[in-house]
Structures are given as C-alpha cells and as structure tokens.
C-alpha cells in the first residue's frame, strides 16, 4: 500500500484553505495547511511535501517570497501559485509567479476540477 502524496497548502483565508484541503483529501492526498508564508516554510523544513500550493497575496511573508525560498532551498518541490489578484495590476502577476518558479498559476475563483487537474498535472510532471 502506498502512502498518499503529501501536499502543503499555504493560504491566509481560512475558508479557502479549508476548501482546498477538503478537495485534496477527497481526491486521496494527504494535506497539511499553513495560514501564512512563515508557517508554510516552517512546515516544509519539518517535512518536505511533494507539492506546495501557495496564495500569493498574504499578510507578512507573501507567496512570492515563499516561492523564491522554496526554489533556493528545495528546488525539487513544485509550486502552484494561486491568487485573486493575478493580472489586476496589483502585486505579482501570473507571469511573474511563473518566472519565480511556480509550475502553475491559478486565478481565483477557480473550480475544483480545474484545481485538481493542475495538481495532478504538476505531480505527474515532477514524478510525484
């Protein structure tokens, strides 16, 4: 019996964080969550996940800093960046998130199927 793939969700909005975790758990993944970038990076240091899903716009340490640190310290961990502000002219846009090292970007709101397909594609391409 294989262990479920471990995914870390970093999202400051509690409702969104819980929804993403529920979607992933229902799809058979093991999920850990963090409410901000600092807690997310601490979770990665304690046990490296197969995938990190991070919001970009969060108080404190934002998603751009999370992606940058992950790519420096854990380059093998793929990242899916999510944001309600991509291409809004505020903060980091989708192209910039890709340039930082995100494997995929999803603009909120997105559908469950779209999210899970992105997760499956990213994990498949990373060998997870």
PDB file of N, CA and C in Angstrom, residues 15-81:
ATOM      1  N   UNK A  15     -11.375  30.034   4.982  1.00  0.00           N
ATOM      2  CA  UNK A  15     -12.400  29.315   4.211  1.00  0.00           C
ATOM      3  C   UNK A  15     -11.776  28.698   2.965  1.00  0.00           C
ATOM      4  N   UNK A  16     -10.955  29.466   2.265  1.00  0.00           N
ATOM      5  CA  UNK A  16     -10.285  28.953   1.064  1.00  0.00           C
ATOM      6  C   UNK A  16      -9.319  27.822   1.431  1.00  0.00           C
ATOM      7  N   UNK A  17      -8.560  28.009   2.515  1.00  0.00           N
ATOM      8  CA  UNK A  17      -7.592  26.995   2.970  1.00  0.00           C
ATOM      9  C   UNK A  17      -8.307  25.673   3.269  1.00  0.00           C
ATOM     10  N   UNK A  18      -9.420  25.763   3.984  1.00  0.00           N
ATOM     11  CA  UNK A  18     -10.180  24.555   4.326  1.00  0.00           C
ATOM     12  C   UNK A  18     -10.792  23.902   3.093  1.00  0.00           C
ATOM     13  N   UNK A  19     -11.274  24.711   2.159  1.00  0.00           N
ATOM     14  CA  UNK A  19     -11.864  24.165   0.931  1.00  0.00           C
ATOM     15  C   UNK A  19     -10.809  23.424   0.112  1.00  0.00           C
ATOM     16  N   UNK A  20      -9.645  24.025  -0.060  1.00  0.00           N
ATOM     17  CA  UNK A  20      -8.578  23.375  -0.827  1.00  0.00           C
ATOM     18  C   UNK A  20      -8.148  22.077  -0.157  1.00  0.00           C
ATOM     19  N   UNK A  21      -8.002  22.112   1.164  1.00  0.00           N
ATOM     20  CA  UNK A  21      -7.608  20.906   1.898  1.00  0.00           C
ATOM     21  C   UNK A  21      -8.656  19.806   1.726  1.00  0.00           C
ATOM     22  N   UNK A  22      -9.933  20.172   1.809  1.00  0.00           N
ATOM     23  CA  UNK A  22     -11.010  19.187   1.645  1.00  0.00           C
ATOM     24  C   UNK A  22     -11.006  18.604   0.233  1.00  0.00           C
ATOM     25  N   UNK A  23     -10.841  19.457  -0.768  1.00  0.00           N
ATOM     26  CA  UNK A  23     -10.799  18.970  -2.148  1.00  0.00           C
ATOM     27  C   UNK A  23      -9.665  17.970  -2.323  1.00  0.00           C
ATOM     28  N   UNK A  24      -8.496  18.309  -1.790  1.00  0.00           N
ATOM     29  CA  UNK A  24      -7.325  17.438  -1.944  1.00  0.00           C
ATOM     30  C   UNK A  24      -7.494  16.125  -1.177  1.00  0.00           C
ATOM     31  N   UNK A  25      -8.009  16.216   0.043  1.00  0.00           N
ATOM     32  CA  UNK A  25      -8.212  15.000   0.849  1.00  0.00           C
ATOM     33  C   UNK A  25      -9.226  14.080   0.189  1.00  0.00           C
ATOM     34  N   UNK A  26     -10.299  14.644  -0.347  1.00  0.00           N
ATOM     35  CA  UNK A  26     -11.319  13.858  -1.040  1.00  0.00           C
ATOM     36  C   UNK A  26     -10.730  13.159  -2.259  1.00  0.00           C
ATOM     37  N   UNK A  27      -9.736  13.800  -2.875  1.00  0.00           N
ATOM     38  CA  UNK A  27      -9.071  13.220  -4.050  1.00  0.00           C
ATOM     39  C   UNK A  27      -7.982  12.213  -3.668  1.00  0.00           C
ATOM     40  N   UNK A  28      -7.781  12.010  -2.350  1.00  0.00           N
ATOM     41  CA  UNK A  28      -6.843  10.981  -1.905  1.00  0.00           C
ATOM     42  C   UNK A  28      -5.459  11.451  -1.498  1.00  0.00           C
ATOM     43  N   UNK A  29      -5.272  12.758  -1.405  1.00  0.00           N
ATOM     44  CA  UNK A  29      -3.977  13.295  -0.998  1.00  0.00           C
ATOM     45  C   UNK A  29      -3.935  13.505   0.511  1.00  0.00           C
ATOM     46  N   UNK A  30      -2.732  13.427   1.077  1.00  0.00           N
ATOM     47  CA  UNK A  30      -2.511  13.829   2.463  1.00  0.00           C
ATOM     48  C   UNK A  30      -2.223  15.325   2.433  1.00  0.00           C
ATOM     49  N   UNK A  31      -2.841  16.087   3.324  1.00  0.00           N
ATOM     50  CA  UNK A  31      -2.739  17.539   3.261  1.00  0.00           C
ATOM     51  C   UNK A  31      -2.323  18.116   4.603  1.00  0.00           C
ATOM     52  N   UNK A  32      -1.413  19.080   4.526  1.00  0.00           N
ATOM     53  CA  UNK A  32      -1.088  19.927   5.673  1.00  0.00           C
ATOM     54  C   UNK A  32      -1.387  21.345   5.239  1.00  0.00           C
ATOM     55  N   UNK A  33      -1.734  22.199   6.197  1.00  0.00           N
ATOM     56  CA  UNK A  33      -2.053  23.582   5.856  1.00  0.00           C
ATOM     57  C   UNK A  33      -1.242  24.533   6.720  1.00  0.00           C
ATOM     58  N   UNK A  34      -1.071  25.739   6.193  1.00  0.00           N
ATOM     59  CA  UNK A  34      -0.414  26.819   6.918  1.00  0.00           C
ATOM     60  C   UNK A  34      -1.155  28.109   6.592  1.00  0.00           C
ATOM     61  N   UNK A  35      -1.275  28.985   7.587  1.00  0.00           N
ATOM     62  CA  UNK A  35      -2.052  30.214   7.423  1.00  0.00           C
ATOM     63  C   UNK A  35      -1.240  31.377   6.875  1.00  0.00           C
ATOM     64  N   UNK A  36       0.080  31.212   6.773  1.00  0.00           N
ATOM     65  CA  UNK A  36       0.902  32.277   6.196  1.00  0.00           C
ATOM     66  C   UNK A  36       2.218  31.700   5.689  1.00  0.00           C
ATOM     67  N   UNK A  37       2.975  32.531   5.006  1.00  0.00           N
ATOM     68  CA  UNK A  37       4.212  32.075   4.389  1.00  0.00           C
ATOM     69  C   UNK A  37       5.243  31.566   5.379  1.00  0.00           C
ATOM     70  N   UNK A  38       5.383  32.240   6.511  1.00  0.00           N
ATOM     71  CA  UNK A  38       6.373  31.810   7.510  1.00  0.00           C
ATOM     72  C   UNK A  38       6.043  30.416   8.043  1.00  0.00           C
ATOM     73  N   UNK A  39       4.768  30.193   8.380  1.00  0.00           N
ATOM     74  CA  UNK A  39       4.350  28.877   8.871  1.00  0.00           C
ATOM     75  C   UNK A  39       4.504  27.825   7.768  1.00  0.00           C
ATOM     76  N   UNK A  40       4.243  28.222   6.532  1.00  0.00           N
ATOM     77  CA  UNK A  40       4.395  27.302   5.411  1.00  0.00           C
ATOM     78  C   UNK A  40       5.828  26.851   5.231  1.00  0.00           C
ATOM     79  N   UNK A  41       6.760  27.798   5.281  1.00  0.00           N
ATOM     80  CA  UNK A  41       8.177  27.433   5.125  1.00  0.00           C
ATOM     81  C   UNK A  41       8.644  26.577   6.294  1.00  0.00           C
ATOM     82  N   UNK A  42       8.142  26.859   7.507  1.00  0.00           N
ATOM     83  CA  UNK A  42       8.484  26.024   8.662  1.00  0.00           C
ATOM     84  C   UNK A  42       7.977  24.597   8.453  1.00  0.00           C
ATOM     85  N   UNK A  43       6.779  24.458   7.876  1.00  0.00           N
ATOM     86  CA  UNK A  43       6.214  23.130   7.607  1.00  0.00           C
ATOM     87  C   UNK A  43       7.053  22.376   6.580  1.00  0.00           C
ATOM     88  N   UNK A  44       7.559  23.091   5.583  1.00  0.00           N
ATOM     89  CA  UNK A  44       8.416  22.457   4.578  1.00  0.00           C
ATOM     90  C   UNK A  44       9.710  21.967   5.226  1.00  0.00           C
ATOM     91  N   UNK A  45      10.269  22.787   6.126  1.00  0.00           N
ATOM     92  CA  UNK A  45      11.511  22.387   6.802  1.00  0.00           C
ATOM     93  C   UNK A  45      11.304  21.156   7.677  1.00  0.00           C
ATOM     94  N   UNK A  46      10.128  21.025   8.290  1.00  0.00           N
ATOM     95  CA  UNK A  46       9.884  19.882   9.177  1.00  0.00           C
ATOM     96  C   UNK A  46       9.642  18.592   8.402  1.00  0.00           C
ATOM     97  N   UNK A  47       9.007  18.680   7.245  1.00  0.00           N
ATOM     98  CA  UNK A  47       8.758  17.501   6.404  1.00  0.00           C
ATOM     99  C   UNK A  47       8.421  17.989   5.002  1.00  0.00           C
ATOM    100  N   UNK A  48       9.316  17.745   4.064  1.00  0.00           N
ATOM    101  CA  UNK A  48       9.127  18.255   2.702  1.00  0.00           C
ATOM    102  C   UNK A  48       7.930  17.603   2.029  1.00  0.00           C
ATOM    103  N   UNK A  49       7.003  18.413   1.523  1.00  0.00           N
ATOM    104  CA  UNK A  49       5.849  17.874   0.790  1.00  0.00           C
ATOM    105  C   UNK A  49       6.217  17.560  -0.658  1.00  0.00           C
ATOM    106  N   UNK A  50       5.335  16.863  -1.341  1.00  0.00           N
ATOM    107  CA  UNK A  50       5.529  16.583  -2.769  1.00  0.00           C
ATOM    108  C   UNK A  50       5.150  17.794  -3.611  1.00  0.00           C
ATOM    109  N   UNK A  51       4.315  18.678  -3.043  1.00  0.00           N
ATOM    110  CA  UNK A  51       3.815  19.845  -3.765  1.00  0.00           C
ATOM    111  C   UNK A  51       3.419  20.911  -2.758  1.00  0.00           C
ATOM    112  N   UNK A  52       3.677  22.177  -3.116  1.00  0.00           N
ATOM    113  CA  UNK A  52       3.205  23.303  -2.316  1.00  0.00           C
ATOM    114  C   UNK A  52       2.223  24.104  -3.166  1.00  0.00           C
ATOM    115  N   UNK A  53       1.053  24.393  -2.581  1.00  0.00           N
ATOM    116  CA  UNK A  53       0.078  25.297  -3.181  1.00  0.00           C
ATOM    117  C   UNK A  53       0.112  26.547  -2.312  1.00  0.00           C
ATOM    118  N   UNK A  54       0.467  27.693  -2.887  1.00  0.00           N
ATOM    119  CA  UNK A  54       0.543  28.905  -2.077  1.00  0.00           C
ATOM    120  C   UNK A  54      -0.228  30.059  -2.681  1.00  0.00           C
ATOM    121  N   UNK A  55      -0.917  30.775  -1.800  1.00  0.00           N
ATOM    122  CA  UNK A  55      -1.524  32.037  -2.191  1.00  0.00           C
ATOM    123  C   UNK A  55      -0.372  33.020  -2.403  1.00  0.00           C
ATOM    124  N   UNK A  56      -0.564  33.992  -3.249  1.00  0.00           N
ATOM    125  CA  UNK A  56       0.473  34.992  -3.497  1.00  0.00           C
ATOM    126  C   UNK A  56       0.334  36.178  -2.550  1.00  0.00           C
ATOM    127  N   UNK A  57      -0.875  36.684  -2.400  1.00  0.00           N
ATOM    128  CA  UNK A  57      -1.086  37.891  -1.602  1.00  0.00           C
ATOM    129  C   UNK A  57      -1.549  37.523  -0.203  1.00  0.00           C
ATOM    130  N   UNK A  58      -0.592  37.541   0.747  1.00  0.00           N
ATOM    131  CA  UNK A  58      -0.877  37.220   2.146  1.00  0.00           C
ATOM    132  C   UNK A  58      -0.183  38.253   3.017  1.00  0.00           C
ATOM    133  N   UNK A  59      -0.747  38.528   4.195  1.00  0.00           N
ATOM    134  CA  UNK A  59      -0.040  39.410   5.133  1.00  0.00           C
ATOM    135  C   UNK A  59       1.282  38.757   5.546  1.00  0.00           C
ATOM    136  N   UNK A  60       2.247  39.571   5.889  1.00  0.00           N
ATOM    137  CA  UNK A  60       3.541  39.024   6.298  1.00  0.00           C
ATOM    138  C   UNK A  60       4.295  38.491   5.090  1.00  0.00           C
ATOM    139  N   UNK A  61       4.828  37.311   5.233  1.00  0.00           N
ATOM    140  CA  UNK A  61       5.608  36.699   4.161  1.00  0.00           C
ATOM    141  C   UNK A  61       4.663  36.202   3.073  1.00  0.00           C
ATOM    142  N   UNK A  62       4.686  36.839   1.925  1.00  0.00           N
ATOM    143  CA  UNK A  62       3.773  36.511   0.836  1.00  0.00           C
ATOM    144  C   UNK A  62       4.272  35.364  -0.018  1.00  0.00           C
ATOM    145  N   UNK A  63       3.440  35.004  -0.980  1.00  0.00           N
ATOM    146  CA  UNK A  63       3.728  33.877  -1.842  1.00  0.00           C
ATOM    147  C   UNK A  63       4.967  34.036  -2.696  1.00  0.00           C
ATOM    148  N   UNK A  64       5.275  35.254  -3.122  1.00  0.00           N
ATOM    149  CA  UNK A  64       6.479  35.465  -3.932  1.00  0.00           C
ATOM    150  C   UNK A  64       7.722  35.081  -3.134  1.00  0.00           C
ATOM    151  N   UNK A  65       7.770  35.492  -1.869  1.00  0.00           N
ATOM    152  CA  UNK A  65       8.908  35.144  -1.008  1.00  0.00           C
ATOM    153  C   UNK A  65       8.946  33.644  -0.733  1.00  0.00           C
ATOM    154  N   UNK A  66       7.776  33.027  -0.581  1.00  0.00           N
ATOM    155  CA  UNK A  66       7.707  31.584  -0.362  1.00  0.00           C
ATOM    156  C   UNK A  66       8.278  30.844  -1.578  1.00  0.00           C
ATOM    157  N   UNK A  67       7.837  31.232  -2.772  1.00  0.00           N
ATOM    158  CA  UNK A  67       8.327  30.566  -3.990  1.00  0.00           C
ATOM    159  C   UNK A  67       9.836  30.755  -4.119  1.00  0.00           C
ATOM    160  N   UNK A  68      10.310  31.968  -3.888  1.00  0.00           N
ATOM    161  CA  UNK A  68      11.747  32.259  -4.002  1.00  0.00           C
ATOM    162  C   UNK A  68      12.550  31.372  -3.052  1.00  0.00           C
ATOM    163  N   UNK A  69      12.119  31.296  -1.799  1.00  0.00           N
ATOM    164  CA  UNK A  69      12.861  30.476  -0.828  1.00  0.00           C
ATOM    165  C   UNK A  69      12.784  28.990  -1.168  1.00  0.00           C
ATOM    166  N   UNK A  70      11.607  28.532  -1.576  1.00  0.00           N
ATOM    167  CA  UNK A  70      11.477  27.123  -1.948  1.00  0.00           C
ATOM    168  C   UNK A  70      12.400  26.773  -3.109  1.00  0.00           C
ATOM    169  N   UNK A  71      12.449  27.637  -4.101  1.00  0.00           N
ATOM    170  CA  UNK A  71      13.286  27.346  -5.280  1.00  0.00           C
ATOM    171  C   UNK A  71      14.771  27.355  -4.915  1.00  0.00           C
ATOM    172  N   UNK A  72      15.158  28.155  -3.916  1.00  0.00           N
ATOM    173  CA  UNK A  72      16.559  28.190  -3.478  1.00  0.00           C
ATOM    174  C   UNK A  72      16.907  26.973  -2.628  1.00  0.00           C
ATOM    175  N   UNK A  73      16.043  26.651  -1.663  1.00  0.00           N
ATOM    176  CA  UNK A  73      16.362  25.606  -0.681  1.00  0.00           C
ATOM    177  C   UNK A  73      15.816  24.223  -1.020  1.00  0.00           C
ATOM    178  N   UNK A  74      14.733  24.179  -1.771  1.00  0.00           N
ATOM    179  CA  UNK A  74      14.073  22.911  -2.107  1.00  0.00           C
ATOM    180  C   UNK A  74      13.650  22.945  -3.576  1.00  0.00           C
ATOM    181  N   UNK A  75      14.598  23.009  -4.493  1.00  0.00           N
ATOM    182  CA  UNK A  75      14.245  23.198  -5.905  1.00  0.00           C
ATOM    183  C   UNK A  75      13.417  22.065  -6.501  1.00  0.00           C
ATOM    184  N   UNK A  76      13.406  20.905  -5.871  1.00  0.00           N
ATOM    185  CA  UNK A  76      12.643  19.783  -6.400  1.00  0.00           C
ATOM    186  C   UNK A  76      11.164  19.803  -6.053  1.00  0.00           C
ATOM    187  N   UNK A  77      10.759  20.711  -5.171  1.00  0.00           N
ATOM    188  CA  UNK A  77       9.343  20.775  -4.771  1.00  0.00           C
ATOM    189  C   UNK A  77       8.609  21.722  -5.718  1.00  0.00           C
ATOM    190  N   UNK A  78       7.658  21.195  -6.503  1.00  0.00           N
ATOM    191  CA  UNK A  78       6.904  22.075  -7.392  1.00  0.00           C
ATOM    192  C   UNK A  78       5.912  22.940  -6.611  1.00  0.00           C
ATOM    193  N   UNK A  79       5.566  24.078  -7.205  1.00  0.00           N
ATOM    194  CA  UNK A  79       4.672  25.043  -6.567  1.00  0.00           C
ATOM    195  C   UNK A  79       3.545  25.410  -7.524  1.00  0.00           C
ATOM    196  N   UNK A  80       2.332  25.431  -6.988  1.00  0.00           N
ATOM    197  CA  UNK A  80       1.192  26.011  -7.700  1.00  0.00           C
ATOM    198  C   UNK A  80       0.867  27.312  -6.975  1.00  0.00           C
ATOM    199  N   UNK A  81       0.912  28.433  -7.703  1.00  0.00           N
ATOM    200  CA  UNK A  81       0.597  29.744  -7.136  1.00  0.00           C
ATOM    201  C   UNK A  81      -0.859  30.080  -7.429  1.00  0.00           C
TER     202      UNK A  81
END
